[in-house]
């Protein structure tokens, strides 16, 4: 099994609890359970983490340098603001896939730019929570 990290940023712990018209009805626990199950089918051991704190996300990305072969991450609103997360990802040698549940390009202009996209090997947006599964399939393909 190849170890990979699935990271979710601020407010994604609220998935399934508010704004279902934008983010759907699945909870973060649903998403993480499915990711671990799909990962097992694909030969990936998926470690799931979520934080509302930028520094915590940076710490986990740094830790992943020694352990994970890929990072799938939805940095939430930090996508649009965080040079610190971009810098941490630039120090990570593995595959990086960025996921957004909503289509950030169809939303407010401030969501159109993602610093994380400057490092991401792939970006998935607007596919709902299915985006996480698509990202895992891509990781499995790239690492094969
Ligand atoms: O579409 C995405 O996945 C986002 O990364 C979600 C972020 C947003 O700031 C990005 O622009 C796009 C927000 C996450 C908030 O998640 C919630 C989920 C349910 C209820 C309330 C917030």
PDB file of C-alpha atoms and ligand atoms in Angstrom:
ATOM      1  CA  UNK A   1       0.000   0.000   0.000  1.00  0.00           C
ATOM      2  CA  UNK A   2       1.343   3.426  -0.958  1.00  0.00           C
ATOM      3  CA  UNK A   3       0.828   6.034   1.775  1.00  0.00           C
ATOM      4  CA  UNK A   4      -0.912   9.221   0.732  1.00  0.00           C
ATOM      5  CA  UNK A   5      -2.323  12.179   2.648  1.00  0.00           C
ATOM      6  CA  UNK A   6      -5.838  13.610   2.162  1.00  0.00           C
ATOM      7  CA  UNK A   7      -5.974  17.098   3.643  1.00  0.00           C
ATOM      8  CA  UNK A   8      -8.970  19.363   4.092  1.00  0.00           C
ATOM      9  CA  UNK A   9      -8.718  22.980   5.165  1.00  0.00           C
ATOM     10  CA  UNK A  10     -10.904  25.449   7.018  1.00  0.00           C
ATOM     11  CA  UNK A  11     -14.646  24.942   7.367  1.00  0.00           C
ATOM     12  CA  UNK A  12     -14.667  21.652   5.451  1.00  0.00           C
ATOM     13  CA  UNK A  13     -15.540  19.979   8.765  1.00  0.00           C
ATOM     14  CA  UNK A  14     -18.971  21.560   8.127  1.00  0.00           C
ATOM     15  CA  UNK A  15     -19.566  19.563   4.928  1.00  0.00           C
ATOM     16  CA  UNK A  16     -23.103  18.169   4.881  1.00  0.00           C
ATOM     17  CA  UNK A  17     -24.231  20.441   7.690  1.00  0.00           C
ATOM     18  CA  UNK A  18     -24.741  23.791   5.886  1.00  0.00           C
ATOM     19  CA  UNK A  19     -25.091  25.129   2.322  1.00  0.00           C
ATOM     20  CA  UNK A  20     -25.938  21.755   0.696  1.00  0.00           C
ATOM     21  CA  UNK A  21     -26.820  23.640  -2.523  1.00  0.00           C
ATOM     22  CA  UNK A  22     -23.106  24.467  -2.899  1.00  0.00           C
ATOM     23  CA  UNK A  23     -21.297  21.651  -1.104  1.00  0.00           C
ATOM     24  CA  UNK A  24     -23.767  18.730  -1.178  1.00  0.00           C
ATOM     25  CA  UNK A  25     -25.201  16.559   1.585  1.00  0.00           C
ATOM     26  CA  UNK A  26     -22.248  14.269   2.360  1.00  0.00           C
ATOM     27  CA  UNK A  27     -20.366  14.888   5.596  1.00  0.00           C
ATOM     28  CA  UNK A  28     -16.598  15.015   5.893  1.00  0.00           C
ATOM     29  CA  UNK A  29     -16.744  11.654   7.705  1.00  0.00           C
ATOM     30  CA  UNK A  30     -18.591  10.188   4.670  1.00  0.00           C
ATOM     31  CA  UNK A  31     -15.965  11.621   2.330  1.00  0.00           C
ATOM     32  CA  UNK A  32     -13.085  10.297   4.427  1.00  0.00           C
ATOM     33  CA  UNK A  33     -14.625   6.821   4.854  1.00  0.00           C
ATOM     34  CA  UNK A  34     -15.141   6.559   1.102  1.00  0.00           C
ATOM     35  CA  UNK A  35     -11.641   7.839   0.385  1.00  0.00           C
ATOM     36  CA  UNK A  36     -10.071   5.206   2.652  1.00  0.00           C
ATOM     37  CA  UNK A  37     -12.202   2.455   1.063  1.00  0.00           C
ATOM     38  CA  UNK A  38     -11.448   3.533  -2.513  1.00  0.00           C
ATOM     39  CA  UNK A  39      -7.790   3.986  -1.595  1.00  0.00           C
ATOM     40  CA  UNK A  40      -7.623   0.391  -0.347  1.00  0.00           C
ATOM     41  CA  UNK A  41      -9.018  -0.801  -3.717  1.00  0.00           C
ATOM     42  CA  UNK A  42      -6.406   1.273  -5.541  1.00  0.00           C
ATOM     43  CA  UNK A  43      -3.492   0.187  -3.365  1.00  0.00           C
ATOM     44  CA  UNK A  44      -3.301   3.503  -1.500  1.00  0.00           C
ATOM     45  CA  UNK A  45      -3.280   3.883   2.245  1.00  0.00           C
ATOM     46  CA  UNK A  46      -5.154   7.149   2.709  1.00  0.00           C
ATOM     47  CA  UNK A  47      -4.501   9.154   5.861  1.00  0.00           C
ATOM     48  CA  UNK A  48      -7.223  11.800   6.310  1.00  0.00           C
ATOM     49  CA  UNK A  49      -6.805  15.066   8.216  1.00  0.00           C
ATOM     50  CA  UNK A  50      -8.706  18.335   8.481  1.00  0.00           C
ATOM     51  CA  UNK A  51      -7.759  21.583  10.165  1.00  0.00           C
ATOM     52  CA  UNK A  52      -9.105  25.109  10.360  1.00  0.00           C
ATOM     53  CA  UNK A  53      -5.578  26.396  11.028  1.00  0.00           C
ATOM     54  CA  UNK A  54      -3.072  27.387   8.356  1.00  0.00           C
ATOM     55  CA  UNK A  55       0.027  26.529  10.432  1.00  0.00           C
ATOM     56  CA  UNK A  56      -1.331  23.075  11.222  1.00  0.00           C
ATOM     57  CA  UNK A  57      -1.841  22.395   7.510  1.00  0.00           C
ATOM     58  CA  UNK A  58       1.736  23.604   6.837  1.00  0.00           C
ATOM     59  CA  UNK A  59       3.055  21.280   9.569  1.00  0.00           C
ATOM     60  CA  UNK A  60       1.217  18.276   8.114  1.00  0.00           C
ATOM     61  CA  UNK A  61       2.479  19.041   4.587  1.00  0.00           C
ATOM     62  CA  UNK A  62       6.035  19.236   5.943  1.00  0.00           C
ATOM     63  CA  UNK A  63       5.575  15.926   7.788  1.00  0.00           C
ATOM     64  CA  UNK A  64       4.320  14.315   4.591  1.00  0.00           C
ATOM     65  CA  UNK A  65       7.774  14.873   3.029  1.00  0.00           C
ATOM     66  CA  UNK A  66       9.036  11.870   4.946  1.00  0.00           C
ATOM     67  CA  UNK A  67       6.002   9.636   4.581  1.00  0.00           C
ATOM     68  CA  UNK A  68       3.452  10.265   1.818  1.00  0.00           C
ATOM     69  CA  UNK A  69       3.932   9.772  -1.926  1.00  0.00           C
ATOM     70  CA  UNK A  70       1.080  12.133  -2.791  1.00  0.00           C
ATOM     71  CA  UNK A  71      -1.099  14.786  -1.221  1.00  0.00           C
ATOM     72  CA  UNK A  72      -4.736  15.303  -2.213  1.00  0.00           C
ATOM     73  CA  UNK A  73      -5.853  18.563  -0.688  1.00  0.00           C
ATOM     74  CA  UNK A  74      -8.765  20.913  -0.524  1.00  0.00           C
ATOM     75  CA  UNK A  75      -7.197  23.959   1.101  1.00  0.00           C
ATOM     76  CA  UNK A  76     -10.590  25.707   1.370  1.00  0.00           C
ATOM     77  CA  UNK A  77     -10.315  29.493   1.501  1.00  0.00           C
ATOM     78  CA  UNK A  78      -6.544  29.240   2.088  1.00  0.00           C
ATOM     79  CA  UNK A  79      -6.261  28.291  -1.603  1.00  0.00           C
ATOM     80  CA  UNK A  80      -6.852  31.942  -2.403  1.00  0.00           C
ATOM     81  CA  UNK A  81      -4.629  33.491   0.260  1.00  0.00           C
ATOM     82  CA  UNK A  82      -1.896  31.190   1.542  1.00  0.00           C
ATOM     83  CA  UNK A  83       1.644  31.588   0.275  1.00  0.00           C
ATOM     84  CA  UNK A  84       2.698  29.554   3.349  1.00  0.00           C
ATOM     85  CA  UNK A  85       0.794  26.502   2.104  1.00  0.00           C
ATOM     86  CA  UNK A  86       2.202  27.015  -1.410  1.00  0.00           C
ATOM     87  CA  UNK A  87       5.747  27.186   0.023  1.00  0.00           C
ATOM     88  CA  UNK A  88       5.195  23.992   2.049  1.00  0.00           C
ATOM     89  CA  UNK A  89       3.881  22.193  -1.039  1.00  0.00           C
ATOM     90  CA  UNK A  90       6.880  23.413  -3.048  1.00  0.00           C
ATOM     91  CA  UNK A  91       9.104  21.586  -0.542  1.00  0.00           C
ATOM     92  CA  UNK A  92       7.145  18.332  -1.091  1.00  0.00           C
ATOM     93  CA  UNK A  93       8.471  16.125  -3.903  1.00  0.00           C
ATOM     94  CA  UNK A  94       5.429  13.887  -4.476  1.00  0.00           C
ATOM     95  CA  UNK A  95       2.264  14.315  -6.502  1.00  0.00           C
ATOM     96  CA  UNK A  96      -0.149  17.071  -5.451  1.00  0.00           C
ATOM     97  CA  UNK A  97      -3.793  17.118  -6.545  1.00  0.00           C
ATOM     98  CA  UNK A  98      -5.958  20.097  -5.543  1.00  0.00           C
ATOM     99  CA  UNK A  99      -9.686  19.511  -5.084  1.00  0.00           C
ATOM    100  CA  UNK A 100     -12.533  21.999  -4.808  1.00  0.00           C
ATOM    101  CA  UNK A 101     -16.035  20.705  -4.207  1.00  0.00           C
ATOM    102  CA  UNK A 102     -17.584  23.742  -5.898  1.00  0.00           C
ATOM    103  CA  UNK A 103     -16.618  25.257  -9.235  1.00  0.00           C
ATOM    104  CA  UNK A 104     -14.497  28.135  -7.939  1.00  0.00           C
ATOM    105  CA  UNK A 105     -14.436  29.687 -11.437  1.00  0.00           C
ATOM    106  CA  UNK A 106     -18.210  30.144 -11.446  1.00  0.00           C
ATOM    107  CA  UNK A 107     -18.159  31.895  -8.064  1.00  0.00           C
ATOM    108  CA  UNK A 108     -16.873  35.250  -6.770  1.00  0.00           C
ATOM    109  CA  UNK A 109     -13.766  36.677  -8.494  1.00  0.00           C
ATOM    110  CA  UNK A 110     -11.678  36.306  -5.308  1.00  0.00           C
ATOM    111  CA  UNK A 111     -12.075  32.507  -5.590  1.00  0.00           C
ATOM    112  CA  UNK A 112     -10.771  32.374  -9.159  1.00  0.00           C
ATOM    113  CA  UNK A 113      -7.092  32.509  -8.177  1.00  0.00           C
ATOM    114  CA  UNK A 114      -5.537  29.665  -6.208  1.00  0.00           C
ATOM    115  CA  UNK A 115      -1.920  29.920  -5.037  1.00  0.00           C
ATOM    116  CA  UNK A 116      -1.985  26.151  -4.506  1.00  0.00           C
ATOM    117  CA  UNK A 117      -2.656  25.642  -8.231  1.00  0.00           C
ATOM    118  CA  UNK A 118       0.834  27.034  -8.922  1.00  0.00           C
ATOM    119  CA  UNK A 119       2.186  23.785  -7.417  1.00  0.00           C
ATOM    120  CA  UNK A 120      -0.629  21.310  -8.042  1.00  0.00           C
ATOM    121  CA  UNK A 121      -0.023  18.600 -10.645  1.00  0.00           C
ATOM    122  CA  UNK A 122      -3.783  18.430 -11.172  1.00  0.00           C
ATOM    123  CA  UNK A 123      -6.819  20.477 -10.171  1.00  0.00           C
ATOM    124  CA  UNK A 124     -10.413  19.230  -9.861  1.00  0.00           C
ATOM    125  CA  UNK A 125     -13.228  21.710  -9.252  1.00  0.00           C
ATOM    126  CA  UNK A 126     -16.996  21.605  -9.444  1.00  0.00           C
ATOM    127  CA  UNK A 127     -17.434  17.815  -9.310  1.00  0.00           C
ATOM    128  CA  UNK A 128     -18.855  17.867  -5.797  1.00  0.00           C
ATOM    129  CA  UNK A 129     -17.335  15.503  -3.261  1.00  0.00           C
ATOM    130  CA  UNK A 130     -16.777  13.027  -6.110  1.00  0.00           C
ATOM    131  CA  UNK A 131     -13.737  15.219  -6.823  1.00  0.00           C
ATOM    132  CA  UNK A 132     -11.880  13.477  -3.998  1.00  0.00           C
ATOM    133  CA  UNK A 133     -12.446  10.060  -5.603  1.00  0.00           C
ATOM    134  CA  UNK A 134     -11.352  11.411  -8.991  1.00  0.00           C
ATOM    135  CA  UNK A 135      -8.207  12.788  -7.362  1.00  0.00           C
ATOM    136  CA  UNK A 136      -7.406   9.407  -5.775  1.00  0.00           C
ATOM    137  CA  UNK A 137      -7.855   7.659  -9.118  1.00  0.00           C
ATOM    138  CA  UNK A 138      -5.460  10.160 -10.676  1.00  0.00           C
ATOM    139  CA  UNK A 139      -2.911   9.610  -7.898  1.00  0.00           C
ATOM    140  CA  UNK A 140      -3.114   5.827  -8.398  1.00  0.00           C
ATOM    141  CA  UNK A 141      -2.545   6.316 -12.140  1.00  0.00           C
ATOM    142  CA  UNK A 142       0.405   8.663 -11.691  1.00  0.00           C
ATOM    143  CA  UNK A 143       2.091   6.494  -9.036  1.00  0.00           C
ATOM    144  CA  UNK A 144       1.536   3.218 -10.924  1.00  0.00           C
TER     145      UNK A 144
HETATM  146  O1  LIG B   1     -15.273  24.453  -3.275  1.00  0.00           O
HETATM  147  C1  LIG B   1     -14.457  24.189  -2.399  1.00  0.00           C
HETATM  148  O2  LIG B   1     -14.175  23.045  -2.064  1.00  0.00           O
HETATM  149  C2  LIG B   1     -13.792  25.333  -1.602  1.00  0.00           C
HETATM  150  O3  LIG B   1     -12.422  24.976  -1.378  1.00  0.00           O
HETATM  151  C3  LIG B   1     -14.548  25.411  -0.300  1.00  0.00           C
HETATM  152  C4  LIG B   1     -14.118  26.591   0.569  1.00  0.00           C
HETATM  153  C5  LIG B   1     -14.133  27.880  -0.224  1.00  0.00           C
HETATM  154  O4  LIG B   1     -13.603  28.936   0.564  1.00  0.00           O
HETATM  155  C6  LIG B   1     -13.303  27.762  -1.495  1.00  0.00           C
HETATM  156  O5  LIG B   1     -13.392  28.975  -2.194  1.00  0.00           O
HETATM  157  C7  LIG B   1     -13.838  26.635  -2.360  1.00  0.00           C
HETATM  158  C8  LIG B   1     -15.103  26.749   1.736  1.00  0.00           C
HETATM  159  C9  LIG B   1     -15.320  25.532   2.533  1.00  0.00           C
HETATM  160  C10 LIG B   1     -16.558  25.748   3.357  1.00  0.00           C
HETATM  161  O6  LIG B   1     -17.186  24.514   3.493  1.00  0.00           O
HETATM  162  C11 LIG B   1     -18.430  24.528   4.008  1.00  0.00           C
HETATM  163  C12 LIG B   1     -19.146  23.371   3.855  1.00  0.00           C
HETATM  164  C13 LIG B   1     -20.418  23.302   4.315  1.00  0.00           C
HETATM  165  C14 LIG B   1     -20.975  24.390   4.961  1.00  0.00           C
HETATM  166  C15 LIG B   1     -20.266  25.545   5.121  1.00  0.00           C
HETATM  167  C16 LIG B   1     -18.969  25.619   4.638  1.00  0.00           C
END
